[in-house]
Short mmCIF file of C-alpha atoms in Angstrom, two decimals:
data_model
loop_
_atom_site.label_atom_id
_atom_site.label_comp_id
_atom_site.label_asym_id
_atom_site.label_seq_id
_atom_site.Cartn_x
_atom_site.Cartn_y
_atom_site.Cartn_z
CA UNK A 1340 68.79 119.34 92.59
CA UNK A 1341 68.32 115.98 94.24
CA UNK A 1342 68.69 118.17 98.02
CA UNK A 1343 65.73 120.64 96.67
CA UNK A 1344 63.46 117.01 95.23
CA UNK A 1345 64.04 115.43 98.85
CA UNK A 1346 63.07 118.96 100.51
CA UNK A 1347 59.53 119.89 98.54
CA UNK A 1348 58.23 115.17 98.59
CA UNK A 1349 59.35 114.53 102.78
CA UNK A 1350 59.13 118.23 104.01
CA UNK A 1351 64.29 117.93 105.01
CA UNK A 1352 66.39 116.97 103.69
CA UNK A 1353 69.72 115.95 105.23
CA UNK A 1354 73.19 115.29 102.91
CA UNK A 1355 74.06 111.87 104.29
CA UNK A 1356 69.19 111.46 102.84
CA UNK A 1357 70.65 113.32 100.08
CA UNK A 1358 73.57 110.06 99.06
CA UNK A 1359 72.00 107.06 100.40
CA UNK A 1360 68.70 108.59 97.59
CA UNK A 1361 71.46 109.14 94.28
CA UNK A 1362 73.12 105.57 95.64
CA UNK A 1363 70.20 103.38 95.58
CA UNK A 1364 69.53 104.53 92.39
CA UNK A 1365 73.05 104.41 91.47
CA UNK A 1366 72.25 100.48 92.12
CA UNK A 1367 68.89 99.73 90.79
CA UNK A 1368 67.90 98.28 87.67
CA UNK A 1369 65.12 100.10 86.44
CA UNK A 1370 63.22 102.88 87.76
CA UNK A 1371 59.88 101.48 88.95
CA UNK A 1372 62.51 98.90 91.07
CA UNK A 1373 63.59 102.82 92.63
CA UNK A 1374 60.54 103.61 93.11
CA UNK A 1375 59.74 100.55 95.42
CA UNK A 1376 63.10 101.11 96.94
CA UNK A 1377 61.76 104.15 97.89
CA UNK A 1378 58.63 102.98 99.57
CA UNK A 1379 59.67 100.45 101.70
CA UNK A 1380 61.80 103.83 102.68
CA UNK A 1381 58.61 105.45 103.82
CA UNK A 1382 58.49 107.89 101.15
CA UNK A 1383 54.58 108.47 100.27
CA UNK A 1384 53.45 106.75 97.03
CA UNK A 1385 52.17 110.49 94.97
CA UNK A 1386 53.01 111.08 91.36
CA UNK A 1387 55.66 113.13 92.03
CA UNK A 1388 57.34 110.07 93.81
CA UNK A 1389 57.06 108.19 90.76
CA UNK A 1390 57.96 111.47 89.18
CA UNK A 1391 61.62 112.24 91.31
CA UNK A 1392 62.53 107.94 90.68
CA UNK A 1393 61.80 108.39 86.66
CA UNK A 1394 64.20 111.64 86.96
CA UNK A 1395 66.80 110.08 88.65
CA UNK A 1396 67.40 107.18 87.86
CA UNK A 1397 68.30 108.62 84.91
CA UNK A 1398 70.73 111.03 85.57
CA UNK A 1399 71.99 109.09 88.03
CA UNK A 1400 75.51 107.23 87.48
CA UNK A 1401 75.38 103.00 86.60
CA UNK A 1402 77.89 101.47 88.96
CA UNK A 1403 79.44 98.81 87.32
CA UNK A 1404 78.63 95.78 86.39
CA UNK A 1405 79.60 94.41 89.68
CA UNK A 1406 83.19 92.11 89.91
CA UNK A 1407 82.65 89.86 87.30
CA UNK A 1408 82.81 93.31 84.32
CA UNK A 1409 85.89 94.93 86.24
CA UNK A 1410 87.33 90.74 86.05
CA UNK A 1411 86.84 91.29 82.59
CA UNK A 1412 88.27 94.47 82.41
CA UNK A 1413 91.36 94.00 84.32
CA UNK A 1414 91.36 90.57 82.30
CA UNK A 1415 91.12 93.11 78.70
CA UNK A 1416 93.92 95.62 79.74
CA UNK A 1417 96.55 92.62 80.28
CA UNK A 1418 95.78 91.25 77.47
CA UNK A 1419 96.41 94.81 76.09
CA UNK A 1420 99.79 95.32 77.78
CA UNK A 1421 100.53 91.88 77.46
CA UNK A 1422 100.90 92.81 73.84
CA UNK A 1423 102.21 95.64 74.25
CA UNK A 1424 105.50 94.40 75.00
CA UNK A 1425 105.79 92.03 73.03
CA UNK A 1426 105.68 94.11 70.43
CA UNK A 1427 108.43 96.28 71.98
CA UNK A 1428 110.35 93.25 72.50
CA UNK A 1429 109.44 92.49 68.15
CA UNK A 1430 112.12 95.83 68.08
CA UNK A 1431 115.12 94.78 69.26
CA UNK A 1432 116.99 92.46 67.92
CA UNK A 1433 120.79 90.70 68.80
CA UNK A 1434 123.37 93.16 68.67
CA UNK A 1435 126.80 92.01 66.04
CA UNK A 1436 129.97 90.96 68.33
CA UNK A 1437 132.74 92.38 66.19
CA UNK A 1438 135.78 90.96 66.07
CA UNK A 1439 138.19 93.52 66.34
CA UNK A 1440 137.05 94.62 69.41
CA UNK A 1441 136.96 91.28 71.10
CA UNK A 1442 140.76 91.12 69.31
CA UNK A 1443 141.91 93.78 70.40
CA UNK A 1444 140.64 93.18 74.53
CA UNK A 1445 142.63 90.13 74.27
CA UNK A 1446 145.95 91.75 72.96
CA UNK A 1447 144.95 94.16 76.28
CA UNK A 1448 145.19 91.67 78.75
CA UNK A 1449 148.51 89.90 77.13
CA UNK A 1450 149.76 92.71 77.89
CA UNK A 1451 148.90 93.67 81.18
CA UNK A 1452 149.99 89.88 81.71
CA UNK A 1453 153.94 90.63 79.95
CA UNK A 1454 153.54 93.83 82.44
CA UNK A 1455 153.04 91.85 85.47
CA UNK A 1456 155.21 89.12 85.02
CA UNK A 1457 157.99 90.91 84.26
CA UNK A 1458 157.55 92.96 87.11
CA UNK A 1459 157.80 89.94 88.91
CA UNK A 1460 161.22 89.22 87.53
CA UNK A 1461 162.25 92.30 88.47
CA UNK A 1462 161.18 92.07 91.59
CA UNK A 1463 162.67 88.55 91.82
CA UNK A 1464 166.31 89.73 90.57
CA UNK A 1465 166.03 92.08 92.86
CA UNK A 1466 165.73 90.73 96.00
CA UNK A 1467 168.32 88.15 94.84
CA UNK A 1468 171.00 90.62 94.63
CA UNK A 1469 170.11 92.17 98.61
CA UNK A 1470 169.96 88.04 99.52
CA UNK A 1471 173.29 87.43 98.18
CA UNK A 1472 175.02 91.50 99.26
CA UNK A 1473 174.60 90.32 102.25
#
């Protein structure tokens, strides 16, 4: 649409010119400001140009409010994420330690130690017997 309108107003239309005019409309605060920028770019001052500026301003997507708006949006997103994490963390709790499992583990460790000590005694007796036989 912009390309067709530029063709009728200026007699030519290029992709870069279409993009420029569209971006200009997105960044301006009013149709009058857009019209002033178009006049500064040597677009003729005609009723058709005014109509084009008003229509383009109405159709053009608005750019965000700048860095401040982006920072506010980012802060709101961070706050929401923190609240979600806090809510998720509240669902978790500590597990009860089963005394039975601890006792079983301790008993298994003690059995392993006794087995190791018994094996060491057997080896030392066998080594002592071999030394006495030699």
